Coordinates of N, CA and C in Angstrom, one line a residue:
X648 N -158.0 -26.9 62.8 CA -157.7 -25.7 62.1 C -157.3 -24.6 63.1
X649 N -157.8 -24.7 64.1 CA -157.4 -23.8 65.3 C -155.8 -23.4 65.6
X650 N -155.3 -24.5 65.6 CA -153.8 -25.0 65.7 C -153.0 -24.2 65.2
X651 N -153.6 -24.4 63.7 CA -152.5 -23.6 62.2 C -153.5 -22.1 62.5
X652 N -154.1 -21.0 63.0 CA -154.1 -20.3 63.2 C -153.4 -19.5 64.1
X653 N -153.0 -20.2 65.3 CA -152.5 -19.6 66.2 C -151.4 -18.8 66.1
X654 N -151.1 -18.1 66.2 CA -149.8 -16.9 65.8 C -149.1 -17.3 67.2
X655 N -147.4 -17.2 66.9 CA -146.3 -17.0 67.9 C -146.4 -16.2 68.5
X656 N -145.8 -16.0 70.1 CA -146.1 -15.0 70.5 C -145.5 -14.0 70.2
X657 N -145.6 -12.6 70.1 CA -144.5 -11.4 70.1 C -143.4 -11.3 71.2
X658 N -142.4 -10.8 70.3 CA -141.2 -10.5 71.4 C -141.4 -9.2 72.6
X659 N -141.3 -9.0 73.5 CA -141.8 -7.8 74.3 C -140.1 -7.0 73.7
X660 N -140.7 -5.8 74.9 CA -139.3 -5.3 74.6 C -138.5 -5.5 75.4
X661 N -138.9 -6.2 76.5 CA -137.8 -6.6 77.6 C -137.1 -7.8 77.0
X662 N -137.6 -8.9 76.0 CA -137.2 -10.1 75.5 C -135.9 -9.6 74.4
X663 N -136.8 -8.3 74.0 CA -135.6 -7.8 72.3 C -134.1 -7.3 73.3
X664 N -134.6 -6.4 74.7 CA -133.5 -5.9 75.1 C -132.3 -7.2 75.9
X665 N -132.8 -8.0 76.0 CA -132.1 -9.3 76.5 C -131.7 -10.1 75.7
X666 N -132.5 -9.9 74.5 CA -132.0 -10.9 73.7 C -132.3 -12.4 73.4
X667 N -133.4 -12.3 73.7 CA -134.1 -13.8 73.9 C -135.5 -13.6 73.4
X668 N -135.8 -14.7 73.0 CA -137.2 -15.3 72.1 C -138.5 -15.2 73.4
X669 N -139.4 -14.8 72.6 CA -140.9 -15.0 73.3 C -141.2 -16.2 73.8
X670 N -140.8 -17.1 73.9 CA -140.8 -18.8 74.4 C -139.8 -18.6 75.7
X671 N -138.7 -17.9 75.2 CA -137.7 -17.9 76.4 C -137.9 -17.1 77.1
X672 N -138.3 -16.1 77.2 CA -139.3 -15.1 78.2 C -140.2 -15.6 79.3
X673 N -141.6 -16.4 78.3 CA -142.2 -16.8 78.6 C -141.5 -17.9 79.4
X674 N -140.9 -18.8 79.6 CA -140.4 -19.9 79.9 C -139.8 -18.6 81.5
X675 N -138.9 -18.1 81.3 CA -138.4 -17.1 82.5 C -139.7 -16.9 83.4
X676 N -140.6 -16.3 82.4 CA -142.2 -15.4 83.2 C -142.6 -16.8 84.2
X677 N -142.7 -17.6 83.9 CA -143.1 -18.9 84.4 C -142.7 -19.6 85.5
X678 N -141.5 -19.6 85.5 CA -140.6 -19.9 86.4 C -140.4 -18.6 87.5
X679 N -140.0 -17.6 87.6 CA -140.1 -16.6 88.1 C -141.5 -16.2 89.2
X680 N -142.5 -16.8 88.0 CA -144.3 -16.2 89.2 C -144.6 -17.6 89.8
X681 N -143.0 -18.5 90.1 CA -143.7 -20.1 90.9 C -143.2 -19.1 92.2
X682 N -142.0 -18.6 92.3 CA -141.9 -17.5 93.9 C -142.2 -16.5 93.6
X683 N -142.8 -15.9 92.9 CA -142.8 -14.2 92.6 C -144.5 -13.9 93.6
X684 N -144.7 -12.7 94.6 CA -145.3 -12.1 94.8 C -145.3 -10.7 94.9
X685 N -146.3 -9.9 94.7 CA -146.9 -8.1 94.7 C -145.7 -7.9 95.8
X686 N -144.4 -6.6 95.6 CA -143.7 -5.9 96.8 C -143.9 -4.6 96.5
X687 N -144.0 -4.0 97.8 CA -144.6 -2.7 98.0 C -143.2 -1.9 97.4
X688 N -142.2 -2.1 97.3 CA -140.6 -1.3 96.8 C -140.8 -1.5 95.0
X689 N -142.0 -2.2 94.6 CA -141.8 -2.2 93.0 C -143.4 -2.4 92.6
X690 N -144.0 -1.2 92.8 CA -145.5 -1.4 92.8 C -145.5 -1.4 91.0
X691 N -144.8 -0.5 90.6 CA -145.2 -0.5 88.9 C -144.8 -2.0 87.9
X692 N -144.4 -2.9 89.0 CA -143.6 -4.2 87.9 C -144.9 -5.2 88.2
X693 N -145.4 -5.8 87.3 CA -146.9 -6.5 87.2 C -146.6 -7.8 87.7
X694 N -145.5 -8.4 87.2 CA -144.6 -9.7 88.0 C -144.1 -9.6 89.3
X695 N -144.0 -9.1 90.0 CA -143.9 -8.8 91.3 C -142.4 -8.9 91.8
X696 N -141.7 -9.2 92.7 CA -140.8 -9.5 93.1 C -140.4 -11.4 93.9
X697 N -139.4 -11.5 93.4 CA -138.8 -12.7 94.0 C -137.8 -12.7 95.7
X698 N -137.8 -13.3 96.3 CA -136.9 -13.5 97.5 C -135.9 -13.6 97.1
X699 N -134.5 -12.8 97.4 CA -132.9 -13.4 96.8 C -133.1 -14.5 97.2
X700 N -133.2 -15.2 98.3 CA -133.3 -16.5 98.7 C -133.5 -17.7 97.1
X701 N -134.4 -17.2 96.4 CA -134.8 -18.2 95.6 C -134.4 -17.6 93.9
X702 N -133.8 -16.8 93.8 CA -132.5 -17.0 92.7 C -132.3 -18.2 92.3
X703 N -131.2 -18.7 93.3 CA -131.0 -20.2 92.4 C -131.7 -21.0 92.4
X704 N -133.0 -21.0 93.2 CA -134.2 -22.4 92.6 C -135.0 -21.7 91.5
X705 N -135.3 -20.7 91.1 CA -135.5 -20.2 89.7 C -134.6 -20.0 88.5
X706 N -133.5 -20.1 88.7 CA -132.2 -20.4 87.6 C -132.6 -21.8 87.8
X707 N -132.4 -23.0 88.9 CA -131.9 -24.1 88.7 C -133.7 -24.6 87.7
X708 N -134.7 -24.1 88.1 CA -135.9 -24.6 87.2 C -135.7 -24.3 85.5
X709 N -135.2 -22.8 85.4 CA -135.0 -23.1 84.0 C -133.6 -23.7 83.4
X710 N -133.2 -24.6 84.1 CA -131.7 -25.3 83.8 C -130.7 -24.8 83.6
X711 N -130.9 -24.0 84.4 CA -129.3 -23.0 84.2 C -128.8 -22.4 85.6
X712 N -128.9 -23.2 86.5 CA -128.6 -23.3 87.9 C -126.7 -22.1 87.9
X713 N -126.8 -21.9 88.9 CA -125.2 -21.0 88.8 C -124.5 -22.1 88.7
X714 N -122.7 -22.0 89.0 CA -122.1 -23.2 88.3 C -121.4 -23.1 89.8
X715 N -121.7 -22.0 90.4 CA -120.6 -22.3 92.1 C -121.5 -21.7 92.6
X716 N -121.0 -21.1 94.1 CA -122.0 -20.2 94.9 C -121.4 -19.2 94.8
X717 N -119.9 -18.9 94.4 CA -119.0 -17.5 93.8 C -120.1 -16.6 92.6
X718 N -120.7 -18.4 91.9 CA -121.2 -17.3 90.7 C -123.2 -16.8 91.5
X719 N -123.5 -17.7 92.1 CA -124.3 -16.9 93.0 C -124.7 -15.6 93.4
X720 N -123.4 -15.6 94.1 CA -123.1 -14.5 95.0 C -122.8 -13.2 93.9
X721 N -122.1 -13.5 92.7 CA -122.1 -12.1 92.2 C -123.4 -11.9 91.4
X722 N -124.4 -12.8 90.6 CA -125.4 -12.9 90.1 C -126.2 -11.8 91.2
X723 N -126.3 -12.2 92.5 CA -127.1 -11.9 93.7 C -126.5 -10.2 93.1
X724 N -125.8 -9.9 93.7 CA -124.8 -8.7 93.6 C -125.7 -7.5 92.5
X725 N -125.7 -8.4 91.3 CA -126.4 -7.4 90.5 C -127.9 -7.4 90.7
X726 N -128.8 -8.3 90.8 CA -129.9 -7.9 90.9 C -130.3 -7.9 92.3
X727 N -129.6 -7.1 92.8 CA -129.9 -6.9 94.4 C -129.3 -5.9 95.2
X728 N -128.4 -5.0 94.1 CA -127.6 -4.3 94.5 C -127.9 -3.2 95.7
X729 N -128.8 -3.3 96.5 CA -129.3 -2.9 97.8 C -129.3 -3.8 98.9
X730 N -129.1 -5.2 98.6 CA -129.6 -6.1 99.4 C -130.4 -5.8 100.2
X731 N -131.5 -5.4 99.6 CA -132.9 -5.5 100.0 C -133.6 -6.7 100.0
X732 N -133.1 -8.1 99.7 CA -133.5 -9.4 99.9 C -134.6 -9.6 98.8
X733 N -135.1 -9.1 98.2 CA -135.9 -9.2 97.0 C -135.1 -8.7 95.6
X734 N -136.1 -9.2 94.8 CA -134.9 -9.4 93.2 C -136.4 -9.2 92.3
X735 N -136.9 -7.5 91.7 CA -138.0 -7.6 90.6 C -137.6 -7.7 89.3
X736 N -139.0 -8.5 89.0 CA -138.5 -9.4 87.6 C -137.4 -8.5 86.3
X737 N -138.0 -7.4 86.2 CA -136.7 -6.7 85.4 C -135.1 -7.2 85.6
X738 N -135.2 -7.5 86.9 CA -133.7 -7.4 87.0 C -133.4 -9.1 87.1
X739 N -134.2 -10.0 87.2 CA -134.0 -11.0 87.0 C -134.3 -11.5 85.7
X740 N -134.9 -11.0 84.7 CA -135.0 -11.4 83.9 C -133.5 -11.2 82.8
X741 N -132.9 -10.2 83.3 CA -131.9 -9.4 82.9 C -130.5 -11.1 82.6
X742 N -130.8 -11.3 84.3 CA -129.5 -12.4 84.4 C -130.1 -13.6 83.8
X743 N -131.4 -14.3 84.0 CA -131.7 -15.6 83.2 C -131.7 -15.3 82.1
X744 N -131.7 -13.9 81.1 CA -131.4 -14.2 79.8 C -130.0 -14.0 79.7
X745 N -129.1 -13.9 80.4 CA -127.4 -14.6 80.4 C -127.6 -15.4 80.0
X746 N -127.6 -16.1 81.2 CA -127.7 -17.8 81.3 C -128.1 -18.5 79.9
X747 N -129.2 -18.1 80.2 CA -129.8 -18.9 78.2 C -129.1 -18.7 77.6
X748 N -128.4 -17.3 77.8 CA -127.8 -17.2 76.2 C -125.9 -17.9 76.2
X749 N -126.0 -17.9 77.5 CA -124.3 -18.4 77.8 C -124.1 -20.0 77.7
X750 N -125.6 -20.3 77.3 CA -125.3 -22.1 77.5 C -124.8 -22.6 76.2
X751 N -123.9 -23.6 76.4 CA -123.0 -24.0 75.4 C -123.9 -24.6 73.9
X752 N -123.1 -25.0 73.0 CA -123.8 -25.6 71.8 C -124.3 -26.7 72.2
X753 N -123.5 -27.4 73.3 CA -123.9 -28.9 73.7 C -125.0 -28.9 74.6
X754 N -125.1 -27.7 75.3 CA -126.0 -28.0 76.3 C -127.5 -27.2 75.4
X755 N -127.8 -27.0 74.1 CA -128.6 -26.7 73.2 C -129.0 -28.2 72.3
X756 N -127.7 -28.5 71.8 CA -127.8 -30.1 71.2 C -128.8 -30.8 71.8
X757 N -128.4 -30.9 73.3 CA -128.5 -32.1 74.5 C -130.6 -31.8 74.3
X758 N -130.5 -30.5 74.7 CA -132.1 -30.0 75.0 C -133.0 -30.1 73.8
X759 N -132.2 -30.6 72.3 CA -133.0 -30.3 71.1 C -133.6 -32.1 71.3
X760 N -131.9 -32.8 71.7 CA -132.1 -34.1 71.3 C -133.2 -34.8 72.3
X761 N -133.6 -34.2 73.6 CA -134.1 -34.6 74.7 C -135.6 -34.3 74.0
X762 N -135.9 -33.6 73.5 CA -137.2 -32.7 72.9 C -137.6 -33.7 71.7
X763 N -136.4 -34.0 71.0 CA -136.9 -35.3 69.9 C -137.3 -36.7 70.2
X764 N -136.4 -36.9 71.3 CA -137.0 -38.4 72.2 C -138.4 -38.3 72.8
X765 N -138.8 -37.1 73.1 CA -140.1 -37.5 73.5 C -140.8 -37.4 72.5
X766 N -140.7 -36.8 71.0 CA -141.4 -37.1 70.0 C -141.5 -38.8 69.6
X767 N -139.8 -39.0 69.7 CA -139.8 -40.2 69.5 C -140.4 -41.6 70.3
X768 N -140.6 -41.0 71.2 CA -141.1 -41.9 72.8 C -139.8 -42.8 72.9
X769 N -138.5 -42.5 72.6 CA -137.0 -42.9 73.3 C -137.3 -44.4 72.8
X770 N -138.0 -44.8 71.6 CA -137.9 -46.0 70.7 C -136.4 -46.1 69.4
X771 N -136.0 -45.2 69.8 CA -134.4 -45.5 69.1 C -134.8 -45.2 67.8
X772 N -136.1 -44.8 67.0 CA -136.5 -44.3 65.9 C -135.5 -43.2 65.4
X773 N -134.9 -43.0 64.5 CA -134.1 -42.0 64.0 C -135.2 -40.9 63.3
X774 N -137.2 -41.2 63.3 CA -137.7 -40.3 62.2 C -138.5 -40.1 63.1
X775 N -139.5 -39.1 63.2 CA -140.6 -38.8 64.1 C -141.9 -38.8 63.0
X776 N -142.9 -40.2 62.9 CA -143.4 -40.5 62.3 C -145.0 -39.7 62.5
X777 N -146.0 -40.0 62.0 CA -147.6 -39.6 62.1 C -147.8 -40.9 63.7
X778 N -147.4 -41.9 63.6 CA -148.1 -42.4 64.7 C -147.3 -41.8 66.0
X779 N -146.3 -41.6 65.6 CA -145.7 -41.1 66.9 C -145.9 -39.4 67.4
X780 N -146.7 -38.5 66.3 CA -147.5 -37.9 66.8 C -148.9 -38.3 67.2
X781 N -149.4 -38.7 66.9 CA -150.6 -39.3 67.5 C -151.1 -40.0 68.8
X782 N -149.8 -40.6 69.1 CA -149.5 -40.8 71.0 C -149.3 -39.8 71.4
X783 N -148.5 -38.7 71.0 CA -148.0 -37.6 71.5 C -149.4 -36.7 71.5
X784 N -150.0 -36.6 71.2 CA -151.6 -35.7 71.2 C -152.4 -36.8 72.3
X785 N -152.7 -38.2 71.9 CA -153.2 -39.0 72.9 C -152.5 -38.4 74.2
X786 N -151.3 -38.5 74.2 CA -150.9 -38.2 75.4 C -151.1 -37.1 76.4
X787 N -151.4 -36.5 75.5 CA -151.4 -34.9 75.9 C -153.4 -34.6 76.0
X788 N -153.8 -35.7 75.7 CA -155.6 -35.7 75.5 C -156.0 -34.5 74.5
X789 N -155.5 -34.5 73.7 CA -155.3 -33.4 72.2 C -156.1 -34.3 71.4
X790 N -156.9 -33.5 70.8 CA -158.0 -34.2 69.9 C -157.0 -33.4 68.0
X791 N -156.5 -34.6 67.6 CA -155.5 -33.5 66.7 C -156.2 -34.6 65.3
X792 N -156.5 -33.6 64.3 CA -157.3 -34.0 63.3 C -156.4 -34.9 62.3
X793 N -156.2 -36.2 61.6 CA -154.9 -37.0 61.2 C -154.2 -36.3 59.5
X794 N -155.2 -35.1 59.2 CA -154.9 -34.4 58.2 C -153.8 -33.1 58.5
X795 N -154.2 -32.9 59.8 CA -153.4 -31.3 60.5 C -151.8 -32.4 60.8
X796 N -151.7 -33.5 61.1 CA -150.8 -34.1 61.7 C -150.0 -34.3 60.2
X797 N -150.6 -35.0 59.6 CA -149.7 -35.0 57.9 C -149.1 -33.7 57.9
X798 N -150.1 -32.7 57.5 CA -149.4 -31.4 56.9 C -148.2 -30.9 57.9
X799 N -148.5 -31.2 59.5 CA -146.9 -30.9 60.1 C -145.8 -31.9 59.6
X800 N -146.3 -32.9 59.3 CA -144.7 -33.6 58.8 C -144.4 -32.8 57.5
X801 N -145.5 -32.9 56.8 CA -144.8 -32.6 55.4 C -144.2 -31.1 55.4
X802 N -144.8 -30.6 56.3 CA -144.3 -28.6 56.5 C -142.8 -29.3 57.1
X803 N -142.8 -29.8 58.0 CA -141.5 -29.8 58.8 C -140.2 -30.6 58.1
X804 N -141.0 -31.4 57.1 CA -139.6 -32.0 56.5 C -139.5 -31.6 54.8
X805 N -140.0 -30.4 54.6 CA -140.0 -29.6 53.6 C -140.8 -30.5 52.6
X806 N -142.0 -31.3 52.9 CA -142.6 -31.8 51.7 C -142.3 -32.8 51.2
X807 N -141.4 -33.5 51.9 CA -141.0 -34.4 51.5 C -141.3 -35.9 51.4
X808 N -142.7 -36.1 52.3 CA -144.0 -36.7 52.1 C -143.9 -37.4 53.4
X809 N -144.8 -38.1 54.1 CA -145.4 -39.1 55.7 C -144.3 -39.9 55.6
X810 N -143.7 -40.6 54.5 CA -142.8 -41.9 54.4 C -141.3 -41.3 54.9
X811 N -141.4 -40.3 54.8 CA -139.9 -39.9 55.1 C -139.8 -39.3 56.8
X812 N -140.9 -38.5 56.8 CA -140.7 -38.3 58.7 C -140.2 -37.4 59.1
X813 N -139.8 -37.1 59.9 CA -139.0 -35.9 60.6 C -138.1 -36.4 61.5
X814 N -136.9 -36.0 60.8 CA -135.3 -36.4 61.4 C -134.8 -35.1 62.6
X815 N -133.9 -35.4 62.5 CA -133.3 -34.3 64.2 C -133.1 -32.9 63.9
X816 N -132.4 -32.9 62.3 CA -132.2 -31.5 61.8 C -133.4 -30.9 61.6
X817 N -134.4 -31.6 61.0 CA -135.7 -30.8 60.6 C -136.3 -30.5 61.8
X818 N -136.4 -31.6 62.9 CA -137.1 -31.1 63.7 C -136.3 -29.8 64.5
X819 N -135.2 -30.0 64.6 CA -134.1 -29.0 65.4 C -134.7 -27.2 64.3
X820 N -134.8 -27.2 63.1 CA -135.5 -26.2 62.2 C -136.9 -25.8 62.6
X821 N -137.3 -26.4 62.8 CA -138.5 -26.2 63.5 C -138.8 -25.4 64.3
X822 N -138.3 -26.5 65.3 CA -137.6 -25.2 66.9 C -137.3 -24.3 66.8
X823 N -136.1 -23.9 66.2 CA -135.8 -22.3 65.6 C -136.6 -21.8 64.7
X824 N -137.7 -22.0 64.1 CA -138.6 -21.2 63.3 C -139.6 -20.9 64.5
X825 N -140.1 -22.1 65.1 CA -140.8 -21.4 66.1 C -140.6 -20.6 67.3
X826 N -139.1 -20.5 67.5 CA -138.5 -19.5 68.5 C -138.0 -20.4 70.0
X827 N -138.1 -21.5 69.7 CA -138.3 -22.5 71.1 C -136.4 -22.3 71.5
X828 N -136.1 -22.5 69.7 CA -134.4 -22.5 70.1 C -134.2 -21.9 69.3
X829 N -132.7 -21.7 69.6 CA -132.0 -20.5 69.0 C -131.1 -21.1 67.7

């Protein structure tokens, strides 16, 4: 019951001013504080600052690596416009919600369909069944109750009962109800 209580996160206002979901934030915040440390030039930003240096290994972690070192170099440009060799998260958060938002429909498809294979455990299953949640909690050592597990199929495939399952579109619905995708 815990599960079905939990509330989504809220959008900050740095996520509303970017334009991106509280998942995609948080997914940025994440990646961001694997190099981010306290710099004395940005005492008031709680996330700290990054090394320019590691720009692209923080784009390339949330999959959206630059596409040359042209586009590097101007990315650098803006959040660095001192070249002071550091980049605070405001301003990097600024350019990875580009990115997110600049990725094509394919490279969205590609990320829904990759998200459904691991529901599916890449068994060529076209439905995402109760047992194949049930590995997926095993897997994860989730103690998940087999009545909470029903009511997500039947919520996600509009009620349309355990025999029928959850296909690509519904689960792709999903994702965007829950904010994961756009």
């Amino acid at each position: 019951a815990a599960a079905k209580d939990k509330k989504p996160a809220r959008q900050s206002k740095l996520a509303k001013e970017n334009n991106i979901s509280a998942a995609e934030e948080l997914e940025i915040k994440e990646a961001f504080s694997l190099f981010a440390s306290p710099h004395p030039d940005y005492p008031s930003i709680k996330e700290g600052a990054i090394p320019a240096s590691a720009v692209r290994r923080v784009l390339a972690a949330l999959g959206t690596p630059p596409s040359s070192s042209e586009e590097l170099q101007e990315l650098l440009e803006a959040v660095d416009p001192d070249d002071s060799g550091f980049v605070p998260y405001d301003h990097f958060i600024a350019i990875a919600a580009l990115k997110l938002n600049n990725r094509s429909d394919d490279d969205r498809r590609e990320e829904v369909e990759a998200a459904f294979t691991l529901f599916t455990g890449g068994s060529g299953e076209e439905k995402i069944t109760i047992s194949a949640l049930r590995r997926v909690a095993r897997e994860l050592k989730e103690e998940v109750d087999d009545q909470l597990l029903k009511d997500m199929i039947n919520e996600a495939n509009g009620g349309s009962g355990l025999h029928h399952g959850v296909g690509l579109f519904e689960f792709e619905g999903v994702m965007k109800r829950a904010g994961v995708f756009k």
